[in-house]
CSV table of N, CA and C in Angstrom, one decimal:
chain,number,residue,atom,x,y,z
K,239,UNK,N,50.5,-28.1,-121.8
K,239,UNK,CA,49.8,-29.0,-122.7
K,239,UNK,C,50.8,-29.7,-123.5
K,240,UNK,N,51.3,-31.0,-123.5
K,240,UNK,CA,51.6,-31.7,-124.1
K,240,UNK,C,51.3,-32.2,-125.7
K,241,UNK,N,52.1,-32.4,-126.3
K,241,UNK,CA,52.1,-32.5,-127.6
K,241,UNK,C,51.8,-34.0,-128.1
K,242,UNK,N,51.3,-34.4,-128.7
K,242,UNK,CA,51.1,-36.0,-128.9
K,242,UNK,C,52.4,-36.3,-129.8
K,243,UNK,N,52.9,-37.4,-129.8
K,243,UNK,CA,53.8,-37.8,-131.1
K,243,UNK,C,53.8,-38.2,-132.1
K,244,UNK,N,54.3,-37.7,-133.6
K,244,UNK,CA,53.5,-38.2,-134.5
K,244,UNK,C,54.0,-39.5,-134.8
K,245,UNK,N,53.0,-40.2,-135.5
K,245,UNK,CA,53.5,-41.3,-135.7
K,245,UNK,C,54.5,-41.4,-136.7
K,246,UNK,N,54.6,-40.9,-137.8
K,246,UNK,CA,56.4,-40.7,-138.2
K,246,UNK,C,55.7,-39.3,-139.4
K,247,UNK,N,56.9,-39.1,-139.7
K,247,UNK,CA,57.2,-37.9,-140.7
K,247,UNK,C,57.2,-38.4,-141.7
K,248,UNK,N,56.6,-37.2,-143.1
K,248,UNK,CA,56.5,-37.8,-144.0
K,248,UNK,C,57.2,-36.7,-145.1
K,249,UNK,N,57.8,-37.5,-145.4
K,249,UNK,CA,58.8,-36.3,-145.9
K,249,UNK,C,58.6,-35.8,-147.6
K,250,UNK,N,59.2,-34.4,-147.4
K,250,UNK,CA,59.2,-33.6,-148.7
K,250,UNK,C,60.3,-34.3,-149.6
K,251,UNK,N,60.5,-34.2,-151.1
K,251,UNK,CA,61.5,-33.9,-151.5
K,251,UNK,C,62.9,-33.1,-151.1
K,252,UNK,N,64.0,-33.4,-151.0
K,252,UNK,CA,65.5,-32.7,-150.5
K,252,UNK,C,65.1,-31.1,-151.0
K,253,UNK,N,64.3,-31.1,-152.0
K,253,UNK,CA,64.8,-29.5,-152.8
K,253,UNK,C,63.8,-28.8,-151.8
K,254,UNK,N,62.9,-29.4,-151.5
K,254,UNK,CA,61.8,-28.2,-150.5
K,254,UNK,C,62.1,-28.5,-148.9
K,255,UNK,N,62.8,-29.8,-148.6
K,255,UNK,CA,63.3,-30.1,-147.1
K,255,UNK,C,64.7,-28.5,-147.1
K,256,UNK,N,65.3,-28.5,-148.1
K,256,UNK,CA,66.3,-27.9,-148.5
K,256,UNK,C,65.9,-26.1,-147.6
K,257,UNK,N,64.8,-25.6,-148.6
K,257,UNK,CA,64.5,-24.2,-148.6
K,257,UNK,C,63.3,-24.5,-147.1
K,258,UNK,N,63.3,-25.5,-146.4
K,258,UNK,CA,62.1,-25.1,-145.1
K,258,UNK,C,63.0,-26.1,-143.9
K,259,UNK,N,62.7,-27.3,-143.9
K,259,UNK,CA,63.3,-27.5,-142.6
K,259,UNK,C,65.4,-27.5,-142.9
K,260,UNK,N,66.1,-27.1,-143.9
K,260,UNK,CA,67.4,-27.3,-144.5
K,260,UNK,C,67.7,-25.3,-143.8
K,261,UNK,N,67.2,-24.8,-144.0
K,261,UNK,CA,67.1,-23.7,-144.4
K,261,UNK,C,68.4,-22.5,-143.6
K,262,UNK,N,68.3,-23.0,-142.5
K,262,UNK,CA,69.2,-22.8,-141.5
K,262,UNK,C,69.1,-24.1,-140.0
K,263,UNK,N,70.2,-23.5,-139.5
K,263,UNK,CA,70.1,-24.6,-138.2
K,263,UNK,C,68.8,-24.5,-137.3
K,264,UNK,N,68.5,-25.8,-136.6
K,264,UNK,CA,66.9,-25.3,-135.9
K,264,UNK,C,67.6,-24.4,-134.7
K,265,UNK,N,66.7,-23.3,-134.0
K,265,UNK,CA,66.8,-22.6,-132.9
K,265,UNK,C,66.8,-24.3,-131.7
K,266,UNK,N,66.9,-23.3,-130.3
K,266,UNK,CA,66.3,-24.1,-129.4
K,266,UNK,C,65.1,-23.8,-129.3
K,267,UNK,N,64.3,-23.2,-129.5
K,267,UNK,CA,63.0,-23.2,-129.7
K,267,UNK,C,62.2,-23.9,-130.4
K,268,UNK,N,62.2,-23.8,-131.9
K,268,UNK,CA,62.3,-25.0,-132.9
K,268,UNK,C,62.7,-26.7,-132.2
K,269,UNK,N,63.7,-26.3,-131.7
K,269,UNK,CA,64.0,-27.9,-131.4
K,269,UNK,C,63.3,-28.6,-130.1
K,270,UNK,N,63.0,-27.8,-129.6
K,270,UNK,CA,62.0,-28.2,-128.2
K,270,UNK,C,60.6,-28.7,-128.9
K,271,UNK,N,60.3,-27.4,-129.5
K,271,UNK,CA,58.7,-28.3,-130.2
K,271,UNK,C,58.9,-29.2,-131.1
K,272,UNK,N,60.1,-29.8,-131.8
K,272,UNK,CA,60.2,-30.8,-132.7
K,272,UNK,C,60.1,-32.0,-132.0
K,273,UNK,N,61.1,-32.0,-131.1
K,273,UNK,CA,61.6,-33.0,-129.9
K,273,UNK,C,60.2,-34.0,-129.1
K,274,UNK,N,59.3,-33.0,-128.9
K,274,UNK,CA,57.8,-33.6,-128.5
K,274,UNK,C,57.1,-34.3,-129.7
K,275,UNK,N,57.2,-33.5,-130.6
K,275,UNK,CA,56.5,-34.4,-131.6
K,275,UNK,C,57.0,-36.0,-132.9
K,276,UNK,N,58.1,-36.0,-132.2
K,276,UNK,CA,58.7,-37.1,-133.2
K,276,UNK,C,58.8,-38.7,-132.2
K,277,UNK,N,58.0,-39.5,-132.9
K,277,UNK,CA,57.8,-40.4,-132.3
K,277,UNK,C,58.7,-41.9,-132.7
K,278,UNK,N,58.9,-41.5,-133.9
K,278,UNK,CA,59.2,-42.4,-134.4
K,278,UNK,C,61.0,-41.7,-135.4
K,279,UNK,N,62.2,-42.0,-135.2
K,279,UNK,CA,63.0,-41.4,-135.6
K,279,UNK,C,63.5,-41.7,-137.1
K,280,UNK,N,63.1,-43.4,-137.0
K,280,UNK,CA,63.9,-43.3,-138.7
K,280,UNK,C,63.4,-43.1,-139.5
K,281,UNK,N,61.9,-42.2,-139.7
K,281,UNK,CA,62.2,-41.4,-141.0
K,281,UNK,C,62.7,-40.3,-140.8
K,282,UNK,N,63.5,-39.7,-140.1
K,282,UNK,CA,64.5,-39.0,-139.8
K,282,UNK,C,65.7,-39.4,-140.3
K,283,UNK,N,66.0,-40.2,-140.2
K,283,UNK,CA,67.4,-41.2,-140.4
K,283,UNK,C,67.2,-41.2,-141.8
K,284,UNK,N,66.3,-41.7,-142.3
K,284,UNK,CA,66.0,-42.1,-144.0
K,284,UNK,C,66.6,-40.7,-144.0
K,285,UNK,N,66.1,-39.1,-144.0
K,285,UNK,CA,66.1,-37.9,-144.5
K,285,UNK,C,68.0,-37.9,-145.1
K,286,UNK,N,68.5,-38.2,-143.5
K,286,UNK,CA,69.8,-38.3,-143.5
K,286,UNK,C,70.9,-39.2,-144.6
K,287,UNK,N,70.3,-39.7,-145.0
K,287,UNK,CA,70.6,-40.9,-145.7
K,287,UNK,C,70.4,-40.5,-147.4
K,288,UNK,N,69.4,-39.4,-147.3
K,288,UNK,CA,68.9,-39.2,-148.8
K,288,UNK,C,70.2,-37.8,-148.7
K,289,UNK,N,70.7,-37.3,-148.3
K,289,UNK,CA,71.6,-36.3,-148.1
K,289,UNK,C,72.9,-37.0,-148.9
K,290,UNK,N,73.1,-38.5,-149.2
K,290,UNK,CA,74.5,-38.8,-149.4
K,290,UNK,C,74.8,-38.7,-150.4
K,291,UNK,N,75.9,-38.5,-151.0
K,291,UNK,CA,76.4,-37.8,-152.2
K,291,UNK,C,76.0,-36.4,-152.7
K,292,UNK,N,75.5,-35.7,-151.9
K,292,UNK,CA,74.7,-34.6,-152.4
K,292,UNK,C,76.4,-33.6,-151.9
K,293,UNK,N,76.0,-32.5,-152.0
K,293,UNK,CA,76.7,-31.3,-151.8
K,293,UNK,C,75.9,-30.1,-150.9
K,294,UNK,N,76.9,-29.3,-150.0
K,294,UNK,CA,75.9,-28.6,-149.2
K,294,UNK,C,74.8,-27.4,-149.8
K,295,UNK,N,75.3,-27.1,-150.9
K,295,UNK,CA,74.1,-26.4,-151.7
K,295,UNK,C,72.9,-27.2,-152.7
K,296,UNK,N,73.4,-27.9,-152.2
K,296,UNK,CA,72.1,-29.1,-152.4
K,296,UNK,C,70.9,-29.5,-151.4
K,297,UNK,N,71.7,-29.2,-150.0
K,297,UNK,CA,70.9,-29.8,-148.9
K,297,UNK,C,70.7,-28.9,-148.1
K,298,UNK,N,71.8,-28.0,-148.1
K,298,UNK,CA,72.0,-27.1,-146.7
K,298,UNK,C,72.2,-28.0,-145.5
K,299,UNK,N,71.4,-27.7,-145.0
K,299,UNK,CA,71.2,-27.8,-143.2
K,299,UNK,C,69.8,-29.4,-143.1
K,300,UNK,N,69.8,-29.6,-143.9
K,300,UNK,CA,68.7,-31.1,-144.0
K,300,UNK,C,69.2,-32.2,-143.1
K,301,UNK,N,70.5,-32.1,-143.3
K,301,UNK,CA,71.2,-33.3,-142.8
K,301,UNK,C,71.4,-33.3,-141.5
K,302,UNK,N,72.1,-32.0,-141.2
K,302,UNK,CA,72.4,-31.8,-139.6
K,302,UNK,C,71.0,-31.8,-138.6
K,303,UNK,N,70.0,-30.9,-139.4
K,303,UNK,CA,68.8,-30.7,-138.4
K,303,UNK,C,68.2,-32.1,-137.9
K,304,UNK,N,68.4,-33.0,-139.1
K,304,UNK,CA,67.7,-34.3,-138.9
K,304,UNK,C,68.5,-35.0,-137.7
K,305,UNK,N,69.9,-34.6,-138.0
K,305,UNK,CA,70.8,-35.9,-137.4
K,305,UNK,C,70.7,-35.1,-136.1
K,306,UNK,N,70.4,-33.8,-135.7
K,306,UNK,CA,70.4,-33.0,-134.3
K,306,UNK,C,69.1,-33.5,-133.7
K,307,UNK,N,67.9,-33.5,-134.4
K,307,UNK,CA,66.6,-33.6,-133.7
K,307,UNK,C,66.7,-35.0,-133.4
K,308,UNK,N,67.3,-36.1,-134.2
K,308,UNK,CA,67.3,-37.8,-133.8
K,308,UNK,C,67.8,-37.8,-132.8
K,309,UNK,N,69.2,-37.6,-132.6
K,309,UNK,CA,70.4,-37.1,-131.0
K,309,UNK,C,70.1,-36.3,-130.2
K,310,UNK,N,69.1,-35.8,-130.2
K,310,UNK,CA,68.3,-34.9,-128.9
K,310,UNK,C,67.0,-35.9,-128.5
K,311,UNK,N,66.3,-36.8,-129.3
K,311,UNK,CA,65.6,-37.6,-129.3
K,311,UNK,C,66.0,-39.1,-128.5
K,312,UNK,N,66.8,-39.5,-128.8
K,312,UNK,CA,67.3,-40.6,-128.7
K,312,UNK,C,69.5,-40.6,-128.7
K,313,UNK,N,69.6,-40.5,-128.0
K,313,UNK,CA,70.9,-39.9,-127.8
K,313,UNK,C,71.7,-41.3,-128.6
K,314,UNK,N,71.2,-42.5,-128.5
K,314,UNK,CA,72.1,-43.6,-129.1
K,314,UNK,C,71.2,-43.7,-130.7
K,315,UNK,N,70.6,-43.0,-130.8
K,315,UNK,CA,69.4,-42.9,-132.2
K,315,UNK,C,70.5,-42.9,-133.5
K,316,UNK,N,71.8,-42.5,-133.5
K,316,UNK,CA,72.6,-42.8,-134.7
K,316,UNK,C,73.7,-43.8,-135.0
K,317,UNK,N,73.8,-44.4,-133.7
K,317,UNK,CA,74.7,-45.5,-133.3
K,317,UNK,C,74.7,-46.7,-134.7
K,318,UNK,N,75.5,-47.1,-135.0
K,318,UNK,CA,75.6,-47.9,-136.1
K,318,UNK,C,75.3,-47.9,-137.2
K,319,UNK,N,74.6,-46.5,-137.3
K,319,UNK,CA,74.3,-45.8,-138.8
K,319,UNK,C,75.4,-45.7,-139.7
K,320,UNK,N,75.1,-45.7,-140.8
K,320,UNK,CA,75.7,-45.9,-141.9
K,320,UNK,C,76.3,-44.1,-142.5
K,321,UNK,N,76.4,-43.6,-141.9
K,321,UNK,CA,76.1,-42.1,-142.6
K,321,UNK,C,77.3,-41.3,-143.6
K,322,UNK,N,78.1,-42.4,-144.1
K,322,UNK,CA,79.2,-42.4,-145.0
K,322,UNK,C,78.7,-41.7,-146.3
K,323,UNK,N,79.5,-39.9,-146.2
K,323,UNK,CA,79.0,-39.6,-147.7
K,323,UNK,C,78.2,-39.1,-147.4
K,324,UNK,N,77.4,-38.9,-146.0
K,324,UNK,CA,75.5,-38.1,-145.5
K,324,UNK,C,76.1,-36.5,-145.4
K,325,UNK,N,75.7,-35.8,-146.0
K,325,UNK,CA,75.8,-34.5,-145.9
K,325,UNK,C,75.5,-33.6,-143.9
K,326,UNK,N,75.9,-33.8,-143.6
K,326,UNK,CA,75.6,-33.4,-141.9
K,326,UNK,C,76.6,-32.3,-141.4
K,327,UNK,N,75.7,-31.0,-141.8
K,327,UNK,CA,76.3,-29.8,-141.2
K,327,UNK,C,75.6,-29.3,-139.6
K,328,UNK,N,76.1,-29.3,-138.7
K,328,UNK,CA,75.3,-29.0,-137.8
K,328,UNK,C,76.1,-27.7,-136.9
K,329,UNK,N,75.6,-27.0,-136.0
K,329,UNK,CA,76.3,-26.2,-135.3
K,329,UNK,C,77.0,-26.2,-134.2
K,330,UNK,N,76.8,-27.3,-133.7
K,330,UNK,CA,77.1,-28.0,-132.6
K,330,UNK,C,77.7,-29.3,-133.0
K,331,UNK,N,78.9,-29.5,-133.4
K,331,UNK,CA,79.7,-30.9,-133.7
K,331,UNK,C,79.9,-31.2,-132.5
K,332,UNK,N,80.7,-31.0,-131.3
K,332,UNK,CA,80.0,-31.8,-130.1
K,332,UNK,C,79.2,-32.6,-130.2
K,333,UNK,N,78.1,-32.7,-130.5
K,333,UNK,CA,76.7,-33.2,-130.3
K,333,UNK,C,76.7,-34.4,-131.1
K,334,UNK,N,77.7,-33.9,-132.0
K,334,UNK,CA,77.8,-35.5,-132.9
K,334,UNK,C,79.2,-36.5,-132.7
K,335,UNK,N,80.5,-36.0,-132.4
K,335,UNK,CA,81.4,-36.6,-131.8
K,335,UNK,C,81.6,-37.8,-131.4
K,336,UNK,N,80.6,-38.1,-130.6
K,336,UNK,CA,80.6,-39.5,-130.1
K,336,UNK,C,80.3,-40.3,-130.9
K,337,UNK,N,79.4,-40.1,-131.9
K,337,UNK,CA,79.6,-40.8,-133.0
K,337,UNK,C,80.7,-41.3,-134.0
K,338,UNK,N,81.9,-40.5,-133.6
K,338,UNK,CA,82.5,-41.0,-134.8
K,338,UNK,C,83.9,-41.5,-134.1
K,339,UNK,N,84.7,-42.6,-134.1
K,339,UNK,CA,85.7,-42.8,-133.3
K,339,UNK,C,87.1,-42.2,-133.9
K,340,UNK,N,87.1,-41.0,-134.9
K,340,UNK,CA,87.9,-40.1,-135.2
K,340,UNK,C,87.2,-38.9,-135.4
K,341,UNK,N,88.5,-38.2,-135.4
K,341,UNK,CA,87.7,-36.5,-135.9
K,341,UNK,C,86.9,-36.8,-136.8
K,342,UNK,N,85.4,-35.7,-136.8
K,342,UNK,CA,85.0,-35.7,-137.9
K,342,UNK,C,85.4,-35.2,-139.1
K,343,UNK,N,85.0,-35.6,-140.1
K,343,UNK,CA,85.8,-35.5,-141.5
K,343,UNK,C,84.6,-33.8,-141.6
K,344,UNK,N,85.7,-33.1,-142.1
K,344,UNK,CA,85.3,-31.7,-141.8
K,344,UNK,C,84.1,-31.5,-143.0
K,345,UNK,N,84.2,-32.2,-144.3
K,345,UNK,CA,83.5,-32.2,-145.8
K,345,UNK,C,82.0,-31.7,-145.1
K,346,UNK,N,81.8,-33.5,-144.1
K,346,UNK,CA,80.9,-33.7,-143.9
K,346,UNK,C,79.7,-33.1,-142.5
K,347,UNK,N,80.5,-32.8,-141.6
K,347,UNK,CA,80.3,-32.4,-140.4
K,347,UNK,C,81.0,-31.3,-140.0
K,348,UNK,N,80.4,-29.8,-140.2
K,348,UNK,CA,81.1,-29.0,-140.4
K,348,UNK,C,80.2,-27.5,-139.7
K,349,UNK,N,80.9,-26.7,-138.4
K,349,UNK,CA,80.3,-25.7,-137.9
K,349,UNK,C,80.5,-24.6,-138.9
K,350,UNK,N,81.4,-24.4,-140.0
K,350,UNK,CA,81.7,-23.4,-140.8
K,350,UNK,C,81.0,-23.0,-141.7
K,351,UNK,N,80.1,-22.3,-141.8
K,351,UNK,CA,79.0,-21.6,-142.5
K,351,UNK,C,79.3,-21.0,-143.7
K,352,UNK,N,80.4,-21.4,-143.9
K,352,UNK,CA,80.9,-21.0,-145.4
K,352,UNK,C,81.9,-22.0,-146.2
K,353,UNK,N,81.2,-23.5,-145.9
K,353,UNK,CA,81.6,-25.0,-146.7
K,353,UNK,C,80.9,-25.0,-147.6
């Protein structure tokens, strides 16, 4: 049974994105049923964007999940984004790499679970 797409997400405030979808990295399980239902990515992108200037105990995992489920969604979905200063911790930096035409800056994009 197939999942329909929603037509976009409507998002919480950072402080409650923070403690539910921030909370930790998504599983593959989590990401499979997210992946069917996102239809529309840039209010995903916006989420990522409300992440900038923040600090990772501000966001947690908000940044990465969003910028993981857009790039599993749409593999060119961050391409020319602006994400300077976006909080994006994810577990898989691979996955973001190609995005960036140098190392990523560790602050921001970072597998170390103790930044």
């Amino acid at each position: 049974m197939a999942i329909s797409p929603l037509r976009k997400f409507t998002s919480e405030p950072l402080e409650k994105l923070k403690d539910t979808f921030g909370r930790s990295p998504l599983t593959k399980a989590v990401l499979d049923l997210l992946m069917g239902m996102v239809g529309d990515i840039e209010s995903l992108v916006k989420v990522i964007e409300q992440t900038r200037g923040k600090t990772y105990s501000e966001v947690a995992y908000v940044g990465g999940n969003a910028a993981t489920l857009v790039v599993k969604v749409d593999k060119a979905g961050l391409e020319g984004k602006d994400l300077s200063s976006a909080v994006v911790k994810v577990e898989d930096v691979a996955l973001m790499r190609p995005l960036f035409r140098s190392k990523p800056d560790s602050k921001h994009i970072n597998r170390d679970r103790n930044c």
